[in-house]
PDB file of C-alpha atoms and ligand atoms in Angstrom:
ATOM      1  CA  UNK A   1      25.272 -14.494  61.008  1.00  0.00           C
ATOM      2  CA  UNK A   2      27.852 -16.304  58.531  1.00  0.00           C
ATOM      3  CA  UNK A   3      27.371 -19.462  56.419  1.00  0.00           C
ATOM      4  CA  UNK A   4      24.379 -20.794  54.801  1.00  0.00           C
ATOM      5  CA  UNK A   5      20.481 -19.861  56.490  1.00  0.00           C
ATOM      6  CA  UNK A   6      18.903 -23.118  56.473  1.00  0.00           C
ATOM      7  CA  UNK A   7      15.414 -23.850  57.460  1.00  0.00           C
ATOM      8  CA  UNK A   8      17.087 -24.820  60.686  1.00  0.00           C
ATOM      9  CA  UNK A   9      18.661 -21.753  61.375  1.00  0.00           C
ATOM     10  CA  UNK A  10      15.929 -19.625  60.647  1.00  0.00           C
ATOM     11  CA  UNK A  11      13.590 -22.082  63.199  1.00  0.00           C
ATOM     12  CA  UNK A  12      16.030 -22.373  66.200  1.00  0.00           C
ATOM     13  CA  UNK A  13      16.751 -18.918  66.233  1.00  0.00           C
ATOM     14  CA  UNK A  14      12.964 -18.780  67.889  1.00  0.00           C
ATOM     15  CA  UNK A  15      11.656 -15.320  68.931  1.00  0.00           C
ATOM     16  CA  UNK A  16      14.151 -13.427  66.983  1.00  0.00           C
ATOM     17  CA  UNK A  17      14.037 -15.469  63.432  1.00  0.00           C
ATOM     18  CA  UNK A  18       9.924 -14.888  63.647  1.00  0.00           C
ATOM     19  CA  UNK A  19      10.767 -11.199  63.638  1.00  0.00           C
ATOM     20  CA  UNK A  20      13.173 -12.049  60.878  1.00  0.00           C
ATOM     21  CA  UNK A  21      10.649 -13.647  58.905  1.00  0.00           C
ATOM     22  CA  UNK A  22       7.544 -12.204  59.616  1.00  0.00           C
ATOM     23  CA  UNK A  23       8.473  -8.420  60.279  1.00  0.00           C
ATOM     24  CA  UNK A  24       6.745  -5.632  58.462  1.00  0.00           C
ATOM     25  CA  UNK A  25       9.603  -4.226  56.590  1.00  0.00           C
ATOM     26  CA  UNK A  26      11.437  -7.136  55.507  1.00  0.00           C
ATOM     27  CA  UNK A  27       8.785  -7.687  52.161  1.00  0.00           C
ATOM     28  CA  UNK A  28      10.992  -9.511  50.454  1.00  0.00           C
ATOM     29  CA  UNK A  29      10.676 -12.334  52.898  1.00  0.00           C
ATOM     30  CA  UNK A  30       6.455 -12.110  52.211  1.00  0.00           C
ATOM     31  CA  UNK A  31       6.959 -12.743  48.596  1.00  0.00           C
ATOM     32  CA  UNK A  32       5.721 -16.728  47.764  1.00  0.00           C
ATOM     33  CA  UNK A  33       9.086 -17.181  46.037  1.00  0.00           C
ATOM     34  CA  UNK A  34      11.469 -15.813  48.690  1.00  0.00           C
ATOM     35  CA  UNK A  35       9.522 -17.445  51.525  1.00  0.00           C
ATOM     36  CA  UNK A  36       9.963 -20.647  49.446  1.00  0.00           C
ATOM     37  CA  UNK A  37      13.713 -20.342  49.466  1.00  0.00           C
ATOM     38  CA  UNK A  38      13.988 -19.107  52.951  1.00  0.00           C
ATOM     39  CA  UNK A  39      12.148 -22.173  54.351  1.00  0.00           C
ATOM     40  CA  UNK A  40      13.517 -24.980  51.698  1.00  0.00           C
ATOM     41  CA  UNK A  41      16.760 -25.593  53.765  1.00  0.00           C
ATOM     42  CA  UNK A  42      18.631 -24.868  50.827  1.00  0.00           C
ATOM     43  CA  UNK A  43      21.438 -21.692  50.256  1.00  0.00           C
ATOM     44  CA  UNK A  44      19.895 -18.424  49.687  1.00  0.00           C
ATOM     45  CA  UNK A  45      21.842 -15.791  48.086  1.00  0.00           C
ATOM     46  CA  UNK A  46      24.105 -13.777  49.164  1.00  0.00           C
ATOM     47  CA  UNK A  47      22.567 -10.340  48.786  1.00  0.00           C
ATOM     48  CA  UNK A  48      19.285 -11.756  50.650  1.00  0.00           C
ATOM     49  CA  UNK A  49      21.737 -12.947  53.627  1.00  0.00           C
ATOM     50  CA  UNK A  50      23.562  -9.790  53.883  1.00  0.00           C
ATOM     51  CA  UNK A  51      20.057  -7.726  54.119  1.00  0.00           C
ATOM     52  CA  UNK A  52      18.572  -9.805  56.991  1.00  0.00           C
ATOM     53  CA  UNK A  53      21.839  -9.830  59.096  1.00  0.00           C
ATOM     54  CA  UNK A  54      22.504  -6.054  58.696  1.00  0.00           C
ATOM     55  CA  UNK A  55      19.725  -5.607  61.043  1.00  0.00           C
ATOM     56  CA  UNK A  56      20.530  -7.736  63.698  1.00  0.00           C
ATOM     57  CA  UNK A  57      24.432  -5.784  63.110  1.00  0.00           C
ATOM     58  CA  UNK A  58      25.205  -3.894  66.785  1.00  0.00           C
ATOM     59  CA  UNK A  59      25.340  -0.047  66.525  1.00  0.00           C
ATOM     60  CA  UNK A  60      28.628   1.230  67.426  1.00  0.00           C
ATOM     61  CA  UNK A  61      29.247   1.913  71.033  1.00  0.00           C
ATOM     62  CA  UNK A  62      31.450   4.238  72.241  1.00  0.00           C
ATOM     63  CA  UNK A  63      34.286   5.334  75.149  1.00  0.00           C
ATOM     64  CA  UNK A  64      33.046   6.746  78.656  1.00  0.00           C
ATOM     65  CA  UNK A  65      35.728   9.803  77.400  1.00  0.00           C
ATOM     66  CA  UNK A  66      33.809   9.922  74.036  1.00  0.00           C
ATOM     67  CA  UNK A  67      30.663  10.845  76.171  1.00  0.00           C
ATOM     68  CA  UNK A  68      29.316  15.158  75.230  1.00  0.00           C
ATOM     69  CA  UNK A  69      29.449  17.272  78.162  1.00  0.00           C
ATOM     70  CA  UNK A  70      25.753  18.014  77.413  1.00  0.00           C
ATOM     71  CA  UNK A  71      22.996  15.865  76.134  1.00  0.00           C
ATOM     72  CA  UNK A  72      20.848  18.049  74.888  1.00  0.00           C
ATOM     73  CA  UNK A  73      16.686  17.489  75.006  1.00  0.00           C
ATOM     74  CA  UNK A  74      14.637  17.771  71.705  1.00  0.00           C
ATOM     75  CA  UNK A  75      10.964  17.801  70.998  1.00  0.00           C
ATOM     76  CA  UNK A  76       8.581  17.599  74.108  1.00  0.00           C
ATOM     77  CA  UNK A  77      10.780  18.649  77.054  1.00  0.00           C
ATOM     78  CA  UNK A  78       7.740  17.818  79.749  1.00  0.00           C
ATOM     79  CA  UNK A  79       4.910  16.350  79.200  1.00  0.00           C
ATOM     80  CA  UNK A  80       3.278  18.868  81.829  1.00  0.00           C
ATOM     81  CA  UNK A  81      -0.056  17.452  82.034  1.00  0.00           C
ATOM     82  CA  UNK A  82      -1.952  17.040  85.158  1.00  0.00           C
ATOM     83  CA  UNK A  83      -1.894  13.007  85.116  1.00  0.00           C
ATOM     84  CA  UNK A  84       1.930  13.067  84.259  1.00  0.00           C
ATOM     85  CA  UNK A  85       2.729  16.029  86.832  1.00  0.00           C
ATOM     86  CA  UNK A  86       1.061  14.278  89.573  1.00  0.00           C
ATOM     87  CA  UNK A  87       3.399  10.641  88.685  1.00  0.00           C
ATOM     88  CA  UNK A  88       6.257  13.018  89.186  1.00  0.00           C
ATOM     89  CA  UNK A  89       5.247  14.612  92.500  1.00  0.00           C
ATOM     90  CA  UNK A  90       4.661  10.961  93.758  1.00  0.00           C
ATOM     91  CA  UNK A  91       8.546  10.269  92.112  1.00  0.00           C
ATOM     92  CA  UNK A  92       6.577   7.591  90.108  1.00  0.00           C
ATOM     93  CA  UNK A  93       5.373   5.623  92.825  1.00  0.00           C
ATOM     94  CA  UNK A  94       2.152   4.999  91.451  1.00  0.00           C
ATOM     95  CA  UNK A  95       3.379   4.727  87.844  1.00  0.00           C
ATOM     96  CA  UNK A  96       3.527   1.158  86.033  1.00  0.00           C
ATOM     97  CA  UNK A  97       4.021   0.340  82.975  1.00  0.00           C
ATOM     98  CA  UNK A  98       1.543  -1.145  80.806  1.00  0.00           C
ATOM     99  CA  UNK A  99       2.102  -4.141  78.484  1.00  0.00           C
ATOM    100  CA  UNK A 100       0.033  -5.766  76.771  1.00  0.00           C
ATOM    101  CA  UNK A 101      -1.937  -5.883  72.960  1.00  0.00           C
ATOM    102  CA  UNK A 102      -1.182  -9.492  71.684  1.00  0.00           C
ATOM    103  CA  UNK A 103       0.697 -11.345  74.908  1.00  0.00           C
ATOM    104  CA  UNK A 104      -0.129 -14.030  76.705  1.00  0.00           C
ATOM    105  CA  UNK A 105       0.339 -12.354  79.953  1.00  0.00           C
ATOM    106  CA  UNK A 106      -0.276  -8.732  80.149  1.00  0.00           C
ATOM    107  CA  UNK A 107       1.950  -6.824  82.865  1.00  0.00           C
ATOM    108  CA  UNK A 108       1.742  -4.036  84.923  1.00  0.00           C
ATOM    109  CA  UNK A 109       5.649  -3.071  85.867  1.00  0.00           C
ATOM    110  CA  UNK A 110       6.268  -0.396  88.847  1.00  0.00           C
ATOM    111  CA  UNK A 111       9.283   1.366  88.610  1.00  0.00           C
ATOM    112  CA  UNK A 112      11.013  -0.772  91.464  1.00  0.00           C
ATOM    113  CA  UNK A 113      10.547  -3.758  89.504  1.00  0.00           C
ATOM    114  CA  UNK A 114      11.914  -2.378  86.173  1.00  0.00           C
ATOM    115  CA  UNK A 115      14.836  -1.028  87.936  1.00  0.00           C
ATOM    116  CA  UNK A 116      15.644  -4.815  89.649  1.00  0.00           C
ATOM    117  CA  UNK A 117      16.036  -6.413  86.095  1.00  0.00           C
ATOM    118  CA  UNK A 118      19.116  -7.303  84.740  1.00  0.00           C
ATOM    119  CA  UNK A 119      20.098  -3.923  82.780  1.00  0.00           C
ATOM    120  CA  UNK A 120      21.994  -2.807  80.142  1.00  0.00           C
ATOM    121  CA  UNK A 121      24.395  -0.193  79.614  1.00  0.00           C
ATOM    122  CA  UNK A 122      25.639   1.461  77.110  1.00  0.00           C
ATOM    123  CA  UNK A 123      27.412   4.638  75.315  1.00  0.00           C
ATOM    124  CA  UNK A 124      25.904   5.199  72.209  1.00  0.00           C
ATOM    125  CA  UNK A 125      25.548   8.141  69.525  1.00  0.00           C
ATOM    126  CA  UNK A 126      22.113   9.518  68.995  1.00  0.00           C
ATOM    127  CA  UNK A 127      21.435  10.883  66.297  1.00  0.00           C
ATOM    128  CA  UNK A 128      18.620  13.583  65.719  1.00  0.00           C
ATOM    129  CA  UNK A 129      17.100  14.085  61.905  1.00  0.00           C
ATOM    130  CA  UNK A 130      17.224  17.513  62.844  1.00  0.00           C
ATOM    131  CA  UNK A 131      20.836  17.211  62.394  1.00  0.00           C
ATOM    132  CA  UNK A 132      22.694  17.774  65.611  1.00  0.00           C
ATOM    133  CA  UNK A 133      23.964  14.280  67.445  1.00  0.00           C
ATOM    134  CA  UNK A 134      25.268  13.366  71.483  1.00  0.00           C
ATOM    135  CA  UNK A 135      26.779  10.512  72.786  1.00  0.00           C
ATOM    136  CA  UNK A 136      25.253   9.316  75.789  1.00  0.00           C
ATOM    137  CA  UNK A 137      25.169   6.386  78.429  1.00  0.00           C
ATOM    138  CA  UNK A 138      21.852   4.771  78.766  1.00  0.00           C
ATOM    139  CA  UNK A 139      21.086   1.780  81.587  1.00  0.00           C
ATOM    140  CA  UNK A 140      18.084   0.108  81.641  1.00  0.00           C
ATOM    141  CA  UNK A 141      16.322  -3.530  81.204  1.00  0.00           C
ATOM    142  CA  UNK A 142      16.465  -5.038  77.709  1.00  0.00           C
ATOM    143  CA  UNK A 143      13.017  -4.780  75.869  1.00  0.00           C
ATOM    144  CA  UNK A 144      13.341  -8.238  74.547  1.00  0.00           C
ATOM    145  CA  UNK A 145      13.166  -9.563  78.145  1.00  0.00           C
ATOM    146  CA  UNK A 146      10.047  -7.466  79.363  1.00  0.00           C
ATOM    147  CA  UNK A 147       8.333  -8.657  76.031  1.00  0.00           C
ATOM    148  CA  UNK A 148       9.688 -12.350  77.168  1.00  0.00           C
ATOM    149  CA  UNK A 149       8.045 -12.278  80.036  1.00  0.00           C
ATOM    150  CA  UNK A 150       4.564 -10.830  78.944  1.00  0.00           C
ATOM    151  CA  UNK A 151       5.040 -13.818  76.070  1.00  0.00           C
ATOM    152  CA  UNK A 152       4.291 -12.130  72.798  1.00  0.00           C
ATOM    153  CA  UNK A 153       1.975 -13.968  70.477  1.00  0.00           C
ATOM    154  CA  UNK A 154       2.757 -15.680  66.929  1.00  0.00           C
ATOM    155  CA  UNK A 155       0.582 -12.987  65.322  1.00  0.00           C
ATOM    156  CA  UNK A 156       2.298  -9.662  66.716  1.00  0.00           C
ATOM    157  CA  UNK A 157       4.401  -8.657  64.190  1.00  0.00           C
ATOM    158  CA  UNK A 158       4.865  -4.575  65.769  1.00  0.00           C
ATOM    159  CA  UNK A 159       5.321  -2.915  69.018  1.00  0.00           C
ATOM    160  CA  UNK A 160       3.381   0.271  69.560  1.00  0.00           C
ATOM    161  CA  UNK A 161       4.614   2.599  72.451  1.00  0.00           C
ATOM    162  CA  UNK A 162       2.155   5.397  73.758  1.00  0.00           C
ATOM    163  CA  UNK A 163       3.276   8.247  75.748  1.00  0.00           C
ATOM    164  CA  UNK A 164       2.473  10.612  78.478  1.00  0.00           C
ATOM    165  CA  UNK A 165       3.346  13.503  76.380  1.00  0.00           C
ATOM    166  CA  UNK A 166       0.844  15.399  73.639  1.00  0.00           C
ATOM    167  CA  UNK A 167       1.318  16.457  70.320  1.00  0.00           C
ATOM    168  CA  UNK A 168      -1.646  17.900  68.239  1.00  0.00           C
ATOM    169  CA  UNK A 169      -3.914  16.150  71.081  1.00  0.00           C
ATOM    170  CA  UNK A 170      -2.334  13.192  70.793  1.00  0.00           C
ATOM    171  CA  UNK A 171      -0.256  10.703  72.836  1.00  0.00           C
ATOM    172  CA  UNK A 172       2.815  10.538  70.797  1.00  0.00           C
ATOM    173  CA  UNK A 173       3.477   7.074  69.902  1.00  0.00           C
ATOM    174  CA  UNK A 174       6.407   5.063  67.999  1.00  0.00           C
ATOM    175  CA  UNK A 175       6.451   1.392  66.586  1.00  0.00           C
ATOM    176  CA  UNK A 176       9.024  -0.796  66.124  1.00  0.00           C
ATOM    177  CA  UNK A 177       9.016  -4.197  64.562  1.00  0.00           C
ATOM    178  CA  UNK A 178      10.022  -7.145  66.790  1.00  0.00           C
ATOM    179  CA  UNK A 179      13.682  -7.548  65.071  1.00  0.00           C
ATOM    180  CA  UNK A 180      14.124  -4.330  66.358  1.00  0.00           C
ATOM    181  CA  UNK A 181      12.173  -5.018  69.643  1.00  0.00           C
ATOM    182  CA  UNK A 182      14.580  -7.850  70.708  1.00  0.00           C
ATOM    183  CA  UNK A 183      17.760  -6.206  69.195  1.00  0.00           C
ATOM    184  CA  UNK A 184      20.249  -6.588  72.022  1.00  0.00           C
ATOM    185  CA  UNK A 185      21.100  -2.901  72.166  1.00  0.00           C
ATOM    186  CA  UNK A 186      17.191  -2.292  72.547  1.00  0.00           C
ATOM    187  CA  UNK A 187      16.747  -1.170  76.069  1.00  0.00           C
ATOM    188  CA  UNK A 188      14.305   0.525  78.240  1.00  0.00           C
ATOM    189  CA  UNK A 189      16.153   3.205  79.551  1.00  0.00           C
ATOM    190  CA  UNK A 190      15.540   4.185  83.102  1.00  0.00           C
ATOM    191  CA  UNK A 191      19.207   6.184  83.609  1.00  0.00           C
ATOM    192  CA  UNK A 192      21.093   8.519  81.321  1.00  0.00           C
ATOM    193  CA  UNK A 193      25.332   9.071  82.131  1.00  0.00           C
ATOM    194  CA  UNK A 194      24.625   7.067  85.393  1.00  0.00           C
ATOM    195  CA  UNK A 195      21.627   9.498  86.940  1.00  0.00           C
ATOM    196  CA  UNK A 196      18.263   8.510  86.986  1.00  0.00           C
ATOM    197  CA  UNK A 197      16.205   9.707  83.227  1.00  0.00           C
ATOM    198  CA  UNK A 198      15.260  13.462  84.289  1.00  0.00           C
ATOM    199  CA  UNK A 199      12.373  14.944  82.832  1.00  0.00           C
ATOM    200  CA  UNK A 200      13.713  15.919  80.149  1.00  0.00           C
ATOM    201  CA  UNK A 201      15.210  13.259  78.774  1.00  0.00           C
ATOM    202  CA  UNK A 202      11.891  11.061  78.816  1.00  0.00           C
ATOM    203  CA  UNK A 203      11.190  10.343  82.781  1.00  0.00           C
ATOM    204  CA  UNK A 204      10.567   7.577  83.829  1.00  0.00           C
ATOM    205  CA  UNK A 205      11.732   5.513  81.169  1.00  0.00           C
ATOM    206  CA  UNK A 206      12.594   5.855  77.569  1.00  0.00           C
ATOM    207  CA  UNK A 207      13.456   3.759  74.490  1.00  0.00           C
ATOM    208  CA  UNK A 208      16.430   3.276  73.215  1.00  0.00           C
ATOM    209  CA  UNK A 209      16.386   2.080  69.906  1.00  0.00           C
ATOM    210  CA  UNK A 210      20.319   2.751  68.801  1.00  0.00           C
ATOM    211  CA  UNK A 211      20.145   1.357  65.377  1.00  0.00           C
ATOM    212  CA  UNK A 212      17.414   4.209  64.268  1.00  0.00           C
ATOM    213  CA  UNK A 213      17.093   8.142  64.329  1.00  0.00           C
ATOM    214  CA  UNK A 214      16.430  10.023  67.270  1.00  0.00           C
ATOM    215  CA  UNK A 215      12.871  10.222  66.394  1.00  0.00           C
ATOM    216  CA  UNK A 216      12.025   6.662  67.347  1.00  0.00           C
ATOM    217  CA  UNK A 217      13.400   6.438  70.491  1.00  0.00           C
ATOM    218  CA  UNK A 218      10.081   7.541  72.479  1.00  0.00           C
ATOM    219  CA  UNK A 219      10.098   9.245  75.870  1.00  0.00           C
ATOM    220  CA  UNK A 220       8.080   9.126  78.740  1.00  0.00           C
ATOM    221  CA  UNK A 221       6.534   5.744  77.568  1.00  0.00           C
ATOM    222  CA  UNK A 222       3.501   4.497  79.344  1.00  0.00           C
ATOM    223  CA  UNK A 223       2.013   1.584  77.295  1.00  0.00           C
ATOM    224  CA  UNK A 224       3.056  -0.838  75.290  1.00  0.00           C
ATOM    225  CA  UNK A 225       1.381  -3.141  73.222  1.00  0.00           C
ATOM    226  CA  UNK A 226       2.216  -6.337  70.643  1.00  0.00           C
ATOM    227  CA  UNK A 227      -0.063  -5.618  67.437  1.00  0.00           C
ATOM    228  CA  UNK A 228      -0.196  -7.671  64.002  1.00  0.00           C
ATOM    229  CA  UNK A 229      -0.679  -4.327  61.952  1.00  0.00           C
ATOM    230  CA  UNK A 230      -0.255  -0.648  62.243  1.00  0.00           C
ATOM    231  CA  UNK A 231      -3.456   0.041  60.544  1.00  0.00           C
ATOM    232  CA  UNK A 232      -6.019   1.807  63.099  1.00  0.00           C
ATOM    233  CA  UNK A 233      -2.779   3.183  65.174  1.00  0.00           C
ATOM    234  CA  UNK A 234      -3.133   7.090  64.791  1.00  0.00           C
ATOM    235  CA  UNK A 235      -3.188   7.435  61.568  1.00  0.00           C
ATOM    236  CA  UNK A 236      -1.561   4.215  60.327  1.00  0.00           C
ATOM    237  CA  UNK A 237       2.247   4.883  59.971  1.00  0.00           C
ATOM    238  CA  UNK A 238       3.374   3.952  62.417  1.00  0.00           C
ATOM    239  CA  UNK A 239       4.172   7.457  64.764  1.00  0.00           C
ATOM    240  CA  UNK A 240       3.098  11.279  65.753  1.00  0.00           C
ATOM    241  CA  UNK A 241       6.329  12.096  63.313  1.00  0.00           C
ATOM    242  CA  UNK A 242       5.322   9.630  60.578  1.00  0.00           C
ATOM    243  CA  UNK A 243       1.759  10.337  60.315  1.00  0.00           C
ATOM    244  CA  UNK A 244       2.405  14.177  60.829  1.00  0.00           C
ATOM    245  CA  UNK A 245       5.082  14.883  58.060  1.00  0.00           C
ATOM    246  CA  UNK A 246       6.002  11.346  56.634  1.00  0.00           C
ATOM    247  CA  UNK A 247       8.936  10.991  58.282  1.00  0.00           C
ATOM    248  CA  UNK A 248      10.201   7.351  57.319  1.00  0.00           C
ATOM    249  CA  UNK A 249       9.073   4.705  59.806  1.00  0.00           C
ATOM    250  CA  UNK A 250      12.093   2.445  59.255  1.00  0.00           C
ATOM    251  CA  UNK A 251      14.909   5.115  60.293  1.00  0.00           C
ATOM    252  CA  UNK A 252      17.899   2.927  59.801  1.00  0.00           C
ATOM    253  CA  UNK A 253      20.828   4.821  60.569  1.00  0.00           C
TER     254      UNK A 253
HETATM  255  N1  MTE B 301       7.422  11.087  73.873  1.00  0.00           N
HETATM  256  C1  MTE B 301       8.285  11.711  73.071  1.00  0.00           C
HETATM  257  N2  MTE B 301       9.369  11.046  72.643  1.00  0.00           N
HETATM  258  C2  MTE B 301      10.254  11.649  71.838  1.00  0.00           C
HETATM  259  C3  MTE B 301      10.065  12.971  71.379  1.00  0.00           C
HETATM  260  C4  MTE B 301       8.923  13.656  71.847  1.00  0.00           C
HETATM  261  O1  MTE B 301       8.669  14.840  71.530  1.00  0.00           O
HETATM  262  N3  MTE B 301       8.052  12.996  72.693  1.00  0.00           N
HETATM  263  N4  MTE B 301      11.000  13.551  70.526  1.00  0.00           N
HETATM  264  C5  MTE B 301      11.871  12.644  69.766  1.00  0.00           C
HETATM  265  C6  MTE B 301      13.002  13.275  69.117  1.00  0.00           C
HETATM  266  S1  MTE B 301      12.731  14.066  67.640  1.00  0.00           S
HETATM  267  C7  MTE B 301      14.277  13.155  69.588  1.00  0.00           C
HETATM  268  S2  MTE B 301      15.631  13.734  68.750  1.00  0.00           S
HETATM  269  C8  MTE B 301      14.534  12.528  70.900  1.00  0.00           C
HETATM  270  C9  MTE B 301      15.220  13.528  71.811  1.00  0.00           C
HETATM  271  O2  MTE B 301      15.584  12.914  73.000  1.00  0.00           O
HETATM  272  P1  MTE B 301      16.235  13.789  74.137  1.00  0.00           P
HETATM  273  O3  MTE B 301      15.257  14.895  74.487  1.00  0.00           O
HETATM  274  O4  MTE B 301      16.513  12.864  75.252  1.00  0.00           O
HETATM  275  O5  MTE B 301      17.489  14.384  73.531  1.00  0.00           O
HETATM  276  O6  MTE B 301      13.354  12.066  71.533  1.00  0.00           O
HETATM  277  C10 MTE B 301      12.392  11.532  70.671  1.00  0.00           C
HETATM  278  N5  MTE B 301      11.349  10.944  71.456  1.00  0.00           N
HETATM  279 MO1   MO B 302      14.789  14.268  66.657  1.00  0.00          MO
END
């Protein structure tokens, strides 16, 4: 994004400048004054620009040679509950997953269906706060288009994943706000290094989420829901990791 944001720009860029605008983390654009500028056509400043277009910036992708031997697996390796070993004695068959909160059209998506979208892929770096990294190749639809398609509202501002796996008798969960939700590296992974996501690695489908820690990029995801707030979700951070040991929600790498 280069040259002056006018009220223009920040309109016609539709689904994406709403995020811009209206996302959680970006409180400078809340402020009275700032909102003023940002919607009075005129320049805004540099430093203002530079923030808002840093995180629509691509993370770096890398060589299919680049790619570790091993990827290793981190926190909750299998979910192993009854619901989520029966989905993977059926292979998933049964599974859907489950979109809705603030959309105009709440979806159900089987596996077959998510895996006949257009898809993504790509060889990024992820990056684990627990300080070890792998590059990997992840395929899958973007999450912009699935959230297209169930037509997210005006007033959603967050997208809340929930997740077949438990921690302290919890679903874990992540949120993301919807710059990051139609990012263009933001994909719902459904293959890792060209075989389909094992267990492991977050079966049947994962986020990908390259621009943030490792953290963030929740596994075995179920549900997903468009909310205006992250107050009443867990315990109001935003994730298991977040609310558990105030890990940052915004993980910008
Ligand atoms: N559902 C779920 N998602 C999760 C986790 C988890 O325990 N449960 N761990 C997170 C952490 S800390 C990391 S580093 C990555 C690890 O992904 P991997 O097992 O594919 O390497 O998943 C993230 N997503
Ligand atoms: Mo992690």
């Amino acid at each position: 994004m280069s040259g002056i944001i006018t009220r223009r720009t920040v309109l016609t860029t539709g689904a994406l400048g709403a995020g811009l605008v209206l996302s959680g983390c970006d409180k400078a654009a809340e402020q009275p004054t700032l909102r003023k500028i940002l919607f009075s056509g005129e320049k805004i400043n540099q430093g203002l620009q530079r923030a808002l277009s840093t995180r629509h910036a691509l993370a770096p992708e890398f060589r299919p040679d680049q790619m570790s031997p091993i990827f290793r697996t981190n926190g909750n390796r299998n979910p192993n509950t009854p619901d989520y070993n029966t989905m993977v004695a059926e292979q998933f068959a049964d599974w859907s997953l489950q979109v809705g909160g603030l959309v105009a059209r709440p979806l159900a998506i089987s596996l077959a269906q998510l895996r006949a979208m257009p898809a993504r892929t790509q060889i990024t770096r992820h990056d684990c706060v627990e300080g070890w990294s792998a590059i990997g190749k992840w395929r899958g639809p973007l999450l912009g288009s699935i959230l297209k398609a169930a037509g997210v509202r005006d007033t959603a501002r967050f997208v809340v994943f929930t997740c077949a796996d438990m921690m302290g008798g919890q679903p874990y969960y992540e949120s993301i706000d919807l710059i990051d939700a139609f990012h263009p590296q933001t994909i719902l992974a459904l293959a890792l290094n060209d075989a389909p996501l094992d267990i492991g690695h977050g079966a049947p489908v994962r986020l990908r989420v390259e621009r943030q820690l490792g953290y963030k990029h929740a596994k075995y995801v179920m549900k997903i829901d468009a909310v205006a707030s992250l107050d009443g979700i867990g315990q109001g951070k935003g994730g298991y990791w977040e609310d558990a040991i105030g890990y940052d929600w915004y993980a910008g790498i």
